[in-house]
N, CA, C and O atoms as a MOPAC input file, in Angstrom:
PM7 MOZYME 1SCF
protein

 N     24.16900 1    71.68900 1    71.16500 1
 C     23.27800 1    71.10100 1    72.14600 1
 C     23.85900 1    69.83900 1    72.76200 1
 O     23.21700 1    69.22500 1    73.61500 1
 N     25.05300 1    69.43600 1    72.35500 1
 C     25.65700 1    68.23700 1    72.89400 1
 C     25.88200 1    68.34000 1    74.40000 1
 O     25.91400 1    67.32300 1    75.09300 1
 N     26.04000 1    69.57700 1    74.91600 1
 C     26.34100 1    69.75300 1    76.32200 1
 C     25.13400 1    69.49000 1    77.20900 1
 O     25.28300 1    69.37000 1    78.42500 1
 N     23.96000 1    69.39700 1    76.63700 1
 C     22.76200 1    69.15600 1    77.43500 1
 C     22.46400 1    67.66600 1    77.50300 1
 O     22.40400 1    66.98800 1    76.47700 1
 N     22.27900 1    67.16800 1    78.70500 1
 C     21.95900 1    65.76300 1    78.87500 1
 C     20.45000 1    65.55800 1    78.81700 1
 O     19.67500 1    66.51400 1    78.83900 1
 N     20.05600 1    64.30200 1    78.74300 1
 C     18.61700 1    64.00100 1    78.71500 1
 C     17.95200 1    64.44100 1    80.02000 1
 O     16.75800 1    64.73900 1    80.03400 1
 N     18.71500 1    64.48300 1    81.11600 1
 C     18.15500 1    64.92800 1    82.39600 1
 C     17.71900 1    66.39100 1    82.33300 1
 O     16.81000 1    66.79600 1    83.05700 1
 N     18.35700 1    67.18700 1    81.47600 1
 C     18.00900 1    68.59000 1    81.32600 1
 C     16.57400 1    68.74300 1    80.84500 1
 O     15.86900 1    69.66700 1    81.25200 1
 N     16.14800 1    67.83600 1    79.98100 1
 C     14.82500 1    67.92500 1    79.37100 1
 C     13.75300 1    67.17000 1    80.16200 1
 O     12.57100 1    67.24800 1    79.82500 1
 N     14.14700 1    66.45200 1    81.19300 1
 C     13.20200 1    65.62400 1    81.95500 1
 C     12.03400 1    66.43000 1    82.53200 1
 O     10.89600 1    65.97100 1    82.43500 1
 N     12.25800 1    67.61100 1    83.13000 1
 C     11.10700 1    68.36400 1    83.66200 1
 C     10.09200 1    68.74100 1    82.58000 1
 O      8.88500 1    68.69800 1    82.82100 1
 N     10.56900 1    69.10700 1    81.40400 1
 C      9.67300 1    69.45000 1    80.29500 1
 C      8.86200 1    68.22300 1    79.90100 1
 O      7.64800 1    68.29400 1    79.71300 1
 N      9.55100 1    67.11000 1    79.78200 1
 C      8.89900 1    65.85200 1    79.42200 1
 C      7.81700 1    65.48000 1    80.44200 1
 O      6.71300 1    65.08700 1    80.06700 1
 N      8.14100 1    65.60800 1    81.72100 1
 C      7.16800 1    65.27400 1    82.76900 1
 C      5.93500 1    66.16700 1    82.71200 1
 O      4.81100 1    65.68200 1    82.84300 1
 N      6.13800 1    67.47600 1    82.51700 1
 C      5.00800 1    68.40400 1    82.43200 1
 C      4.10200 1    68.07500 1    81.24700 1
 O      2.88000 1    68.04000 1    81.38700 1
 N      4.69900 1    67.83600 1    80.09100 1
 C      3.90400 1    67.52000 1    78.89800 1
 C      3.14600 1    66.21400 1    79.10300 1
 O      1.95300 1    66.13300 1    78.81200 1
 N      3.83400 1    65.19800 1    79.60200 1
 C      3.17700 1    63.89800 1    79.76700 1
 C      2.11000 1    63.91700 1    80.85200 1
 O      1.12900 1    63.17800 1    80.76300 1
 N      2.28300 1    64.74700 1    81.87400 1
 C      1.23300 1    64.89200 1    82.88200 1
 C     -0.01600 1    65.48600 1    82.23000 1
 O     -1.12900 1    65.02500 1    82.48000 1
 N      0.17200 1    66.50600 1    81.39600 1
 C     -0.95400 1    67.11300 1    80.69200 1
 C     -1.63500 1    66.13500 1    79.74900 1
 O     -2.86000 1    66.12700 1    79.63600 1
 N     -0.85000 1    65.32000 1    79.07700 1
 C     -1.41800 1    64.31100 1    78.17100 1
 C     -2.24000 1    63.30100 1    78.96100 1
 O     -3.32100 1    62.90300 1    78.52600 1
 N     -1.73500 1    62.88400 1    80.11700 1
 C     -2.42400 1    61.86000 1    80.90200 1
 C     -3.77000 1    62.33400 1    81.44600 1
 O     -4.61500 1    61.51500 1    81.81000 1
 N     -3.97500 1    63.65600 1    81.50400 1
 C     -5.22300 1    64.19400 1    82.05800 1
 C     -6.35700 1    64.29800 1    81.04300 1
 O     -7.47600 1    64.66900 1    81.39700 1
 N     -6.07300 1    63.97300 1    79.78800 1
 C     -7.09200 1    64.12600 1    78.74700 1
 C     -7.07000 1    62.94100 1    77.79300 1
 O     -6.03300 1    62.61700 1    77.21400 1
 N     -8.21300 1    62.30300 1    77.63400 1
 C     -8.28100 1    61.17700 1    76.69400 1
 C     -8.07400 1    61.65900 1    75.25600 1
 O     -7.53700 1    60.92300 1    74.42700 1
 N     -8.49300 1    62.88100 1    74.95900 1
 C     -8.26600 1    63.44600 1    73.62500 1
 C     -6.77300 1    63.63000 1    73.37900 1
 O     -6.26700 1    63.29000 1    72.31000 1
 N     -6.06500 1    64.17300 1    74.38000 1
 C     -4.61200 1    64.36000 1    74.24900 1
 C     -3.91300 1    63.01400 1    74.12100 1
 O     -2.94600 1    62.88900 1    73.36900 1
 N     -4.38300 1    62.01800 1    74.83800 1
 C     -3.79200 1    60.68100 1    74.74100 1
 C     -3.95100 1    60.12800 1    73.32500 1
 O     -3.01800 1    59.54200 1    72.77600 1
 N     -5.12300 1    60.31500 1    72.74100 1
 C     -5.36200 1    59.85000 1    71.37200 1
 C     -4.49300 1    60.61400 1    70.37600 1
 O     -3.97700 1    60.03400 1    69.42100 1
 N     -4.33300 1    61.92200 1    70.60400 1
 C     -3.49300 1    62.72900 1    69.72600 1
 C     -2.04200 1    62.26600 1    69.79300 1
 O     -1.36900 1    62.16400 1    68.76700 1
 N     -1.56200 1    61.98700 1    71.00000 1
 C     -0.18000 1    61.52000 1    71.17700 1
 C      0.01100 1    60.16200 1    70.50900 1
 O      1.04500 1    59.91500 1    69.88800 1
 N     -0.97400 1    59.28800 1    70.63200 1
 C     -0.87900 1    57.96800 1    70.00300 1
 C     -0.84300 1    58.08600 1    68.47600 1
 O     -0.13800 1    57.32800 1    67.81000 1
 N     -1.59700 1    59.02700 1    67.93000 1
 C     -1.62700 1    59.22600 1    66.47700 1
 C     -0.28800 1    59.73200 1    65.94400 1
 O      0.02000 1    59.54200 1    64.76700 1
 N      0.50500 1    60.37100 1    66.79400 1
 C      1.80600 1    60.91300 1    66.38500 1
 C      2.95200 1    59.91900 1    66.60100 1
 O      4.11200 1    60.25800 1    66.36800 1
 N      2.64300 1    58.70900 1    67.03900 1
 C      3.67100 1    57.73200 1    67.38300 1
 C      4.75200 1    57.61300 1    66.29900 1
 O      4.46000 1    57.39800 1    65.12200 1
 N      6.00200 1    57.75900 1    66.73300 1
 C      7.13500 1    57.65000 1    65.82600 1
 C      7.51300 1    58.94500 1    65.12800 1
 O      8.53600 1    59.00500 1    64.44500 1
 N      6.71100 1    59.97100 1    65.28800 1
 C      6.98200 1    61.25700 1    64.63800 1
 C      7.72000 1    62.17400 1    65.61900 1
 O      7.63400 1    61.99800 1    66.83400 1
 N      8.43500 1    63.14300 1    65.07800 1
 C      9.19500 1    64.04600 1    65.94400 1
 C      9.08300 1    65.48400 1    65.45600 1
 O      8.83400 1    65.74600 1    64.27900 1
 N      9.27100 1    66.40100 1    66.38700 1
 C      9.23500 1    67.83400 1    66.11100 1
 C     10.43300 1    68.47200 1    66.78100 1
 O     10.63400 1    68.31400 1    67.98500 1
 N     11.23100 1    69.19300 1    66.00500 1
 C     12.31200 1    69.99900 1    66.57300 1
 C     11.79500 1    71.41600 1    66.75300 1
 O     11.11900 1    71.95600 1    65.87800 1
 N     12.11500 1    72.01100 1    67.88800 1
 C     11.76600 1    73.40000 1    68.18100 1
 C     13.07600 1    74.12100 1    68.46900 1
 O     13.80100 1    73.76500 1    69.39800 1
 N     13.36800 1    75.12800 1    67.67200 1
 C     14.60600 1    75.90300 1    67.83400 1
 C     14.26400 1    77.34800 1    68.17200 1
 O     13.48000 1    77.99800 1    67.48000 1
 N     14.86500 1    77.83200 1    69.24300 1
 C     14.67100 1    79.21700 1    69.65500 1
 C     15.81400 1    80.03900 1    69.07400 1
 O     16.95100 1    79.96200 1    69.54100 1
 N     15.50200 1    80.82200 1    68.05600 1
 C     16.52000 1    81.61300 1    67.37400 1
 C     17.13000 1    82.64000 1    68.32000 1
 O     16.45600 1    83.18100 1    69.19600 1
 N     18.41000 1    82.89300 1    68.12500 1
 C     19.12000 1    83.83500 1    68.96700 1
 C     19.57500 1    83.22500 1    70.27900 1
 O     20.16800 1    83.91200 1    71.11100 1
 N     19.30800 1    81.95200 1    70.47300 1
 C     19.73400 1    81.23600 1    71.67800 1
 C     20.33900 1    79.90000 1    71.24000 1
 O     20.14200 1    79.47400 1    70.10200 1
 N     21.06600 1    79.24700 1    72.12800 1
 C     21.57000 1    77.91500 1    71.78900 1
 C     20.54300 1    76.80900 1    72.07700 1
 O     20.86400 1    75.62300 1    71.99700 1
 N     19.31800 1    77.20200 1    72.41000 1
 C     18.31500 1    76.23200 1    72.84700 1
 C     17.56000 1    75.60300 1    71.68500 1
 O     17.08300 1    76.28500 1    70.77800 1
 N     17.46900 1    74.29600 1    71.74400 1
 C     16.68300 1    73.52200 1    70.78300 1
 C     16.19000 1    72.27100 1    71.49900 1
 O     16.82500 1    71.78200 1    72.43400 1
 N     15.07600 1    71.77500 1    71.05600 1
 C     14.42300 1    70.65200 1    71.71600 1
 C     13.80700 1    69.75500 1    70.65100 1
 O     13.24600 1    70.24300 1    69.67000 1
 N     13.91100 1    68.45900 1    70.84200 1
 C     13.20200 1    67.51600 1    69.98200 1
 C     12.16500 1    66.79700 1    70.83100 1
 O     12.47800 1    66.22600 1    71.87600 1
 N     10.92600 1    66.83900 1    70.36100 1
 C      9.84300 1    66.06400 1    70.97300 1
 C      9.55400 1    64.89000 1    70.05600 1
 O      9.34200 1    65.06100 1    68.85500 1
 N      9.54700 1    63.70100 1    70.63100 1
 C      9.25700 1    62.49000 1    69.87000 1
 C      8.11700 1    61.75600 1    70.54900 1
 O      8.15000 1    61.51900 1    71.75600 1
 N      7.10700 1    61.39900 1    69.76600 1
 C      5.96200 1    60.65800 1    70.30800 1
 C      6.29000 1    59.16600 1    70.31100 1
 O      6.68300 1    58.60200 1    69.29000 1
 N      6.12600 1    58.54600 1    71.45900 1
 C      6.35800 1    57.10800 1    71.61700 1
 C      5.32300 1    56.53800 1    72.58100 1
 O      5.22200 1    56.98100 1    73.72500 1
 N      4.57000 1    55.57500 1    72.12400 1
 C      3.62700 1    54.84300 1    72.97800 1
 C      2.69500 1    55.77300 1    73.76000 1
 O      2.44000 1    55.54900 1    74.94400 1
 N      2.19300 1    56.80600 1    73.10200 1
 C      1.23000 1    57.69500 1    73.72500 1
 C      1.82400 1    58.72700 1    74.65500 1
 O      1.08200 1    59.42800 1    75.34500 1
 N      3.14600 1    58.84300 1    74.69500 1
 C      3.80000 1    59.84500 1    75.53200 1
 C      4.80000 1    60.62400 1    74.67900 1
 O      5.09000 1    60.26000 1    73.53900 1
 N      5.31700 1    61.70300 1    75.26200 1
 C      6.32500 1    62.51900 1    74.58200 1
 C      7.67200 1    62.29200 1    75.23600 1
 O      7.78700 1    62.20000 1    76.45800 1
 N      8.66800 1    62.20700 1    74.41000 1
 C     10.06200 1    62.11800 1    74.86900 1
 C     10.72700 1    63.42400 1    74.45600 1
 O     10.65800 1    63.80300 1    73.28700 1
 N     11.36200 1    64.11300 1    75.38100 1
 C     12.04200 1    65.37600 1    75.10400 1
 C     13.54600 1    65.15100 1    75.16900 1
 O     14.07200 1    64.68400 1    76.18000 1
 N     14.23300 1    65.48900 1    74.08100 1
 C     15.68100 1    65.31600 1    73.98900 1
 C     16.27300 1    66.48100 1    73.20700 1
 O     15.55000 1    67.33900 1    72.70100 1
 N     17.57800 1    66.49700 1    73.11700 1
 C     18.24100 1    67.42500 1    72.20300 1
 C     18.05100 1    66.87900 1    70.79200 1
 O     17.96000 1    65.66500 1    70.61300 1
 N     17.98800 1    67.74800 1    69.78900 1
 C     17.85800 1    67.26600 1    68.40800 1
 C     19.02300 1    66.34800 1    68.04600 1
 O     20.15800 1    66.55100 1    68.47700 1
 N     18.71200 1    65.34000 1    67.24700 1
 C     19.73000 1    64.39500 1    66.83200 1
 C     20.29600 1    64.73600 1    65.46800 1
 O     20.00000 1    65.78500 1    64.89600 1
 N     21.11400 1    63.83300 1    64.96000 1
 C     21.72500 1    64.05100 1    63.65100 1
 C     20.72200 1    63.89100 1    62.51600 1
 O     20.79400 1    64.60300 1    61.51400 1
 N     19.79000 1    62.96200 1    62.67000 1
 C     18.77200 1    62.77100 1    61.64400 1
 C     17.72200 1    63.86900 1    61.76500 1
 O     17.41300 1    64.30300 1    62.87500 1
 N     17.17100 1    64.32300 1    60.64600 1
 C     16.16000 1    65.38800 1    60.73300 1
 C     14.86900 1    64.88900 1    61.38100 1
 O     14.51200 1    63.71500 1    61.28200 1
 N     14.19400 1    65.80600 1    62.03700 1
 C     12.88900 1    65.50500 1    62.62700 1
 C     11.83900 1    65.48600 1    61.52500 1
 O     12.09500 1    65.93400 1    60.40700 1
 N     10.66500 1    64.97000 1    61.84300 1
 C      9.55500 1    64.96700 1    60.89900 1
 C      9.16600 1    66.39000 1    60.52800 1
 O      8.79800 1    66.66500 1    59.38600 1
 N      9.25000 1    67.29700 1    61.50800 1
 C      8.93300 1    68.70900 1    61.27700 1
 C      9.84400 1    69.56300 1    62.15800 1
 O     10.33500 1    69.10900 1    63.19200 1
 N     10.05700 1    70.79500 1    61.73200 1
 C     10.89800 1    71.73200 1    62.47600 1
 C     10.19800 1    73.07000 1    62.54400 1
 O      9.72400 1    73.59100 1    61.53400 1
 N     10.13500 1    73.63000 1    63.76000 1
 C      9.63500 1    74.98400 1    63.96400 1
 C     10.76900 1    75.80400 1    64.55200 1
 O     11.44600 1    75.36100 1    65.48000 1
 N     10.97800 1    76.99800 1    64.01400 1
 C     12.00500 1    77.86800 1    64.57200 1
 C     11.48800 1    79.29700 1    64.57300 1
 O     10.73700 1    79.71400 1    63.69200 1
 N     11.91100 1    80.02200 1    65.57800 1
 C     11.52200 1    81.41100 1    65.70600 1
 C     12.07600 1    81.98100 1    66.99100 1
 O     12.69400 1    81.26600 1    67.77900 1
 N     11.86100 1    83.24400 1    67.20100 1
 C     12.31800 1    83.87600 1    68.43900 1
 C     11.54200 1    83.27900 1    69.61100 1
 O     10.46000 1    82.72400 1    69.41800 1
 N     12.08400 1    83.38900 1    70.82100 1
 C     11.33900 1    82.87700 1    71.97700 1
 C      9.93000 1    83.46700 1    72.08000 1
 O      8.98100 1    82.74100 1    72.37600 1
 N      9.78200 1    84.77400 1    71.84100 1
 C      8.46700 1    85.41200 1    71.91300 1
 C      7.52900 1    84.86700 1    70.83600 1
 O      6.35600 1    84.61200 1    71.10900 1
 N      8.03200 1    84.69000 1    69.62800 1
 C      7.20000 1    84.14800 1    68.54600 1
 C      6.75200 1    82.73000 1    68.86400 1
 O      5.62700 1    82.35200 1    68.53800 1
 N      7.61500 1    81.94100 1    69.49600 1
 C      7.24400 1    80.56400 1    69.82500 1
 C      6.17300 1    80.51900 1    70.91300 1
 O      5.30700 1    79.64400 1    70.89800 1
 N      6.23200 1    81.45100 1    71.84700 1
 C      5.17500 1    81.54400 1    72.87300 1
 C      3.86200 1    81.94100 1    72.21300 1
 O      2.81000 1    81.37900 1    72.51700 1
 N      3.93000 1    82.91100 1    71.31100 1
 C      2.72400 1    83.35400 1    70.60500 1
 C      2.14200 1    82.24600 1    69.74700 1
 O      0.93900 1    82.23000 1    69.48900 1
 N      2.97600 1    81.32300 1    69.30200 1
 C      2.51600 1    80.21500 1    68.47200 1
 C      1.49400 1    79.35500 1    69.21100 1
 O      0.55700 1    78.84300 1    68.59800 1
 N      1.66600 1    79.19400 1    70.51400 1
 C      0.74500 1    78.37500 1    71.29300 1
 C     -0.60200 1    79.04400 1    71.51900 1
 O     -1.61300 1    78.36700 1    71.70100 1
 N     -0.61700 1    80.37900 1    71.50600 1
 C     -1.87700 1    81.04900 1    71.82000 1
 C     -2.46900 1    81.83700 1    70.66300 1
 O     -3.65400 1    82.17000 1    70.68600 1
 N     -1.67200 1    82.13700 1    69.66300 1
 C     -2.15900 1    82.96600 1    68.56500 1
 C     -2.49800 1    82.15600 1    67.33000 1
 O     -2.67800 1    80.94000 1    67.38400 1
 N     -2.58100 1    82.85700 1    66.22900 1
 C     -2.87100 1    82.23300 1    64.94300 1
 C     -1.56200 1    81.75100 1    64.33400 1
 O     -0.77200 1    82.56600 1    63.85800 1
 N     -1.31500 1    80.43600 1    64.34000 1
 C     -0.02700 1    79.94000 1    63.84900 1
 C      0.19600 1    80.24900 1    62.37400 1
 O      1.32800 1    80.50000 1    61.96000 1
 N     -0.85800 1    80.23400 1    61.58600 1
 C     -0.70700 1    80.49500 1    60.15400 1
 C     -0.26400 1    81.93100 1    59.90200 1
 O      0.53900 1    82.18700 1    59.00400 1
 N     -0.78300 1    82.86800 1    60.69100 1
 C     -0.37700 1    84.26700 1    60.54900 1
 C      1.09200 1    84.43000 1    60.92000 1
 O      1.82900 1    85.14000 1    60.23500 1
 N      1.52300 1    83.78000 1    61.99700 1
 C      2.92600 1    83.88600 1    62.40900 1
 C      3.85800 1    83.30800 1    61.34800 1
 O      4.95100 1    83.83000 1    61.12800 1
 N      3.43300 1    82.24700 1    60.70000 1
 C      4.24800 1    81.64100 1    59.63800 1
 C      4.23600 1    82.53700 1    58.40500 1
 O      5.28100 1    82.77500 1    57.80000 1
 N      3.04600 1    83.04100 1    58.02400 1
 C      2.95000 1    83.94400 1    56.86900 1
 C      3.80100 1    85.18500 1    57.05300 1
 O      4.44800 1    85.65000 1    56.11500 1
 N      3.79800 1    85.72100 1    58.27100 1
 C      4.55700 1    86.93800 1    58.56600 1
 C      6.04300 1    86.67100 1    58.72200 1
 O      6.83100 1    87.61100 1    58.83200 1
 N      6.43700 1    85.41100 1    58.73200 1
 C      7.85100 1    85.06000 1    58.83400 1
 C      8.40300 1    85.06400 1    60.25100 1
 O      9.61100 1    84.92500 1    60.44200 1
 N      7.53800 1    85.22100 1    61.24700 1
 C      8.01700 1    85.19900 1    62.62700 1
 C      8.38800 1    83.79200 1    63.06500 1
 O      9.28000 1    83.60400 1    63.89200 1
 N      7.69800 1    82.80500 1    62.50500 1
 C      7.99000 1    81.39600 1    62.77000 1
 C      8.21100 1    80.72900 1    61.42200 1
 O      7.45700 1    80.93900 1    60.47200 1
 N      9.25600 1    79.92600 1    61.36200 1
 C      9.53400 1    79.17300 1    60.14300 1
 C      9.28100 1    77.69600 1    60.39200 1
 O      9.60000 1    77.16100 1    61.45400 1
 N      8.70200 1    77.05300 1    59.39100 1
 C      8.38700 1    75.63800 1    59.50500 1
 C      8.94300 1    74.90800 1    58.29900 1
 O      8.78500 1    75.35000 1    57.16100 1
 N      9.59400 1    73.78400 1    58.56000 1
 C     10.03700 1    72.89800 1    57.48800 1
 C      9.57200 1    71.49000 1    57.84000 1
 O      9.22100 1    71.19700 1    58.98300 1
 N      9.57800 1    70.64900 1    56.85100 1
 C      9.12600 1    69.28300 1    57.07200 1
 C      7.63200 1    69.16200 1    56.84700 1
 O      7.05100 1    69.91800 1    56.06900 1
 N      7.01600 1    68.21800 1    57.52100 1
 C      5.59900 1    67.89700 1    57.34900 1
 C      4.72500 1    68.89100 1    58.12400 1
 O      4.71800 1    68.87000 1    59.35500 1
 N      3.99200 1    69.75600 1    57.42400 1
 C      3.18000 1    70.75700 1    58.13600 1
 C      2.04800 1    70.13700 1    58.94600 1
 O      1.68100 1    70.67600 1    59.99000 1
 N      1.48900 1    69.02300 1    58.49300 1
 C      0.42200 1    68.37900 1    59.26000 1
 C      0.93300 1    67.89000 1    60.60700 1
 O      0.25600 1    68.03100 1    61.62500 1
 N      2.12900 1    67.31600 1    60.61000 1
 C      2.72100 1    66.83000 1    61.86300 1
 C      3.00600 1    68.01400 1    62.79000 1
 O      2.74500 1    67.93900 1    63.99100 1
 N      3.53700 1    69.10100 1    62.23800 1
 C      3.80500 1    70.29200 1    63.05400 1
 C      2.51600 1    70.80600 1    63.69600 1
 O      2.50700 1    71.16000 1    64.87500 1
 N      1.44000 1    70.84800 1    62.93100 1
 C      0.14800 1    71.30500 1    63.46700 1
 C     -0.39200 1    70.35100 1    64.51700 1
 O     -0.96800 1    70.79200 1    65.51200 1
 N     -0.21700 1    69.04900 1    64.31400 1
 C     -0.68500 1    68.07300 1    65.29900 1
 C      0.08400 1    68.20900 1    66.61100 1
 O     -0.50600 1    68.13300 1    67.68900 1
 N      1.40300 1    68.41000 1    66.52100 1
 C      2.19000 1    68.63400 1    67.73200 1
 C      1.74600 1    69.91600 1    68.42700 1
 O      1.59900 1    69.93600 1    69.64900 1
 N      1.53100 1    70.98600 1    67.66600 1
 C      1.09500 1    72.25500 1    68.25200 1
 C     -0.22800 1    72.07800 1    68.98700 1
 O     -0.39100 1    72.55700 1    70.10900 1
 N     -1.17800 1    71.38300 1    68.34500 1
 C     -2.47800 1    71.15400 1    68.98200 1
 C     -2.33600 1    70.32400 1    70.25100 1
 O     -2.98100 1    70.60400 1    71.26200 1
 N     -1.49400 1    69.30800 1    70.19200 1
 C     -1.28000 1    68.46000 1    71.36100 1
 C     -0.63000 1    69.24900 1    72.49600 1
 O     -1.04900 1    69.14200 1    73.64800 1
 N      0.38900 1    70.03700 1    72.17200 1
 C      1.05600 1    70.83100 1    73.20400 1
 C      0.11500 1    71.86700 1    73.80200 1
 O      0.17300 1    72.14700 1    75.00000 1
 N     -0.74100 1    72.42900 1    72.98000 1
 C     -1.73000 1    73.38100 1    73.49200 1
 C     -2.67300 1    72.67800 1    74.46800 1
 O     -2.99600 1    73.21800 1    75.52600 1
 N     -3.10300 1    71.49000 1    74.11300 1
 C     -4.02400 1    70.75200 1    74.96900 1
 C     -3.34300 1    70.28000 1    76.25600 1
 O     -3.97200 1    70.25600 1    77.31400 1
 N     -2.07300 1    69.90600 1    76.17600 1
 C     -1.35000 1    69.36700 1    77.33800 1
 C     -0.65500 1    70.45000 1    78.15000 1
 O      0.03400 1    70.14800 1    79.12400 1
 N     -0.82800 1    71.70800 1    77.75800 1
 C     -0.15500 1    72.82500 1    78.42000 1
 C     -0.48100 1    72.82200 1    79.91200 1
 O     -1.64800 1    72.74500 1    80.29500 1
 N      0.54700 1    72.90700 1    80.75000 1
 C      0.30300 1    72.88500 1    82.19700 1
 C     -0.27200 1    74.21000 1    82.68200 1
 O     -0.09500 1    75.25500 1    82.05600 1
 N     -0.95200 1    74.13700 1    83.79400 1
 C     -1.44600 1    75.32400 1    84.48600 1
 C     -0.28100 1    75.84600 1    85.31700 1
 O      0.06700 1    75.25300 1    86.33800 1
 N      0.32300 1    76.94600 1    84.88800 1
 C      1.53100 1    77.44500 1    85.53800 1
 C      1.30700 1    77.80900 1    86.99400 1
 O      2.19300 1    77.59200 1    87.82100 1
 N      0.14200 1    78.35700 1    87.33000 1
 C     -0.13900 1    78.68300 1    88.73400 1
 C     -0.13200 1    77.42300 1    89.58400 1
 O      0.42600 1    77.40700 1    90.68100 1
 N     -0.75500 1    76.36600 1    89.07300 1
 C     -0.79900 1    75.11400 1    89.82400 1
 C      0.60100 1    74.52700 1    89.97600 1
 O      0.95600 1    74.04100 1    91.05000 1
 N      1.38900 1    74.56700 1    88.92000 1
 C      2.75400 1    74.03800 1    88.97800 1
 C      3.59600 1    74.81700 1    89.97300 1
 O      4.35200 1    74.22300 1    90.74200 1
 N      3.47500 1    76.15600 1    89.96900 1
 C      4.24600 1    76.97000 1    90.90800 1
 C      3.78700 1    76.77400 1    92.34300 1
 O      4.59200 1    76.87800 1    93.26800 1
 N      2.50500 1    76.49200 1    92.54200 1
 C      1.99500 1    76.29100 1    93.90200 1
 C      2.61300 1    75.05600 1    94.55200 1
 O      2.63900 1    74.96200 1    95.77900 1
 N      3.10100 1    74.12700 1    93.77300 1
 C      3.73200 1    72.92200 1    94.31600 1
 C      5.07400 1    73.25100 1    94.96800 1
 O      5.55900 1    72.50200 1    95.81600 1
 N      5.66900 1    74.37500 1    94.56600 1
 C      6.95500 1    74.77500 1    95.12900 1
 C      6.80300 1    75.66500 1    96.35600 1
 O      7.75900 1    75.86100 1    97.10700 1
 N      5.60600 1    76.20300 1    96.56100 1
 C      5.39200 1    77.13800 1    97.66400 1
 C      4.89800 1    76.40700 1    98.89600 1
 O      4.66000 1    77.03100 1    99.93100 1

């Protein structure tokens, strides 16, 4: 992941932070995660992402040398299903693997679900 610059992750960061800014609940959730990080690895691809909570916002970067507070890994399809399905079932079935602090992983998942952008609205900005 060294080949990816921080600019690569900027659009993801902007989308997440826009979603957080639209909800006082999401803002409180982000503040509660301050200083914590989540690595997301898409198996079968070279893609990985670290989300770090700082001052009520999310910072998206490539994973660093130090371990994140929590790590989620799985196929791209399993990771998409994680946002909309039963995360515990996906973990039990082995489709998604989690290491580190499970509470932090769940808090990040809940926050990302709440801050999820409306894809139709985002695409309409380009049309």
